[in-house]
Phi, psi and omega in degrees: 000124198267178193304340214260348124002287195278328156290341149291309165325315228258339174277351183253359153268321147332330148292338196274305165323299218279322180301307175321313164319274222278324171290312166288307177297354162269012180229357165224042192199145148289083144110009175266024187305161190240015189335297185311294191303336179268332165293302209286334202256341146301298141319328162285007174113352203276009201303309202310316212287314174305322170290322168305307140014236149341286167322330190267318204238334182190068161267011150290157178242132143230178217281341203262328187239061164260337201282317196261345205264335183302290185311286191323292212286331163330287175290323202301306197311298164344290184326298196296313160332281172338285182304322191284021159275327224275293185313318189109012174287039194210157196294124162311352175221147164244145176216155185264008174310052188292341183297335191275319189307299172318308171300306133021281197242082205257006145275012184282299161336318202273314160329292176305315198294346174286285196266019172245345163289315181321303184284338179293322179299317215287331179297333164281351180249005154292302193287346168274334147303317193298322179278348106016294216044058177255175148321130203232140173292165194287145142322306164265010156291314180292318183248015152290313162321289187302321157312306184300005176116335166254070157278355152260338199277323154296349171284313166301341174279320186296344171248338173285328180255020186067013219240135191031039212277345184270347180264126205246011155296344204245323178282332166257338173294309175293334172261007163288303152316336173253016153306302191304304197290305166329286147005304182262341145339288155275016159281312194274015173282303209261014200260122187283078214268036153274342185271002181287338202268000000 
């Protein structure tokens, strides 16, 4: 097990910790939350030992922890990239050829092209429930699409229809979810999946 190995482990429990904590101190404590120690320890590699967590001990989502469970499922994937580079999991050249990827690939294409219209409707059939006052789509339906790949087509509904533009699960989340997905878009550009095998 090489330094660095050993350092992901010994920070993905320190995350798993510093996450335990801080969930017990929301629930037998006023205002002594540790969010910074649990953000910081997420940004240093620790997000898998915090999703476990979560998984193991507080997985209901509600409107107060969906903006970090958001955040969290961001980084980890970001994370998990950043090693299989680290690891040598990546293509001797890199290219910025999405156009080539795509052609390449057109059901992928085909794919995006699907489900980021799918998520721009469910945002339009939100914001027309709301003015309604019917029955609304779930919060974590609108940005489960967009983790799924429609994070433009929800990120454009939220400004063409004005919609949830006050929620920063959704104004720093979605485009956080289309960051992320660059990131593994062009992982999976530049990735060498002959050494997975």
């Amino acid at each position: 097990m090489n330094g660095f190995e050993k350092y992901l482990i010994l920070i993905n429990a320190v995350g798993f910790f510093v996450y335990a904590v801080n969930a017990w101190l929301y629930t037998h404590t006023e205002k002594r939350q540790i969010d910074a120690a649990v953000t910081v320890s997420s940004l240093l590699g620790g997000s898998a030992g915090i999703l476990l967590c979560i998984l193991l001990f507080d997985r209901k989502a509600e409107k107060g922890n969906m903006m970090s469970r958001v955040f969290l499922l961001c980084i980890f994937i970001i994370q998990v990239v950043i090693v299989l580079v680290m690891e040598g999991y990546v293509a001797d050249h890199v290219t910025f050829a999405f156009w080539t990827f795509f052609a390449d690939h057109p059901m992928l294409l085909v794919y995006f092209a699907a489900i980021n219209l799918i998520t721009f409707a469910a945002f339009a059939v939100d914001k027309f429930a709301a003015i309604k006052h019917r029955s609304r789509v779930r919060i974590a339906t609108l940005l489960g699409m967009s983790f799924a790949g429609g994070s433009i087509g929800g990120l454009l509904a939220m400004y063409f229809f004005r919609h949830k533009t006050k929620k920063d699960y959704f104004t720093v989340g979605i485009p956080l979810i289309l960051a992320m997905q660059m990131v593994v878009l062009f992982y999976w550009m530049n990735a060498s999946w002959q050494k997975f095998g």
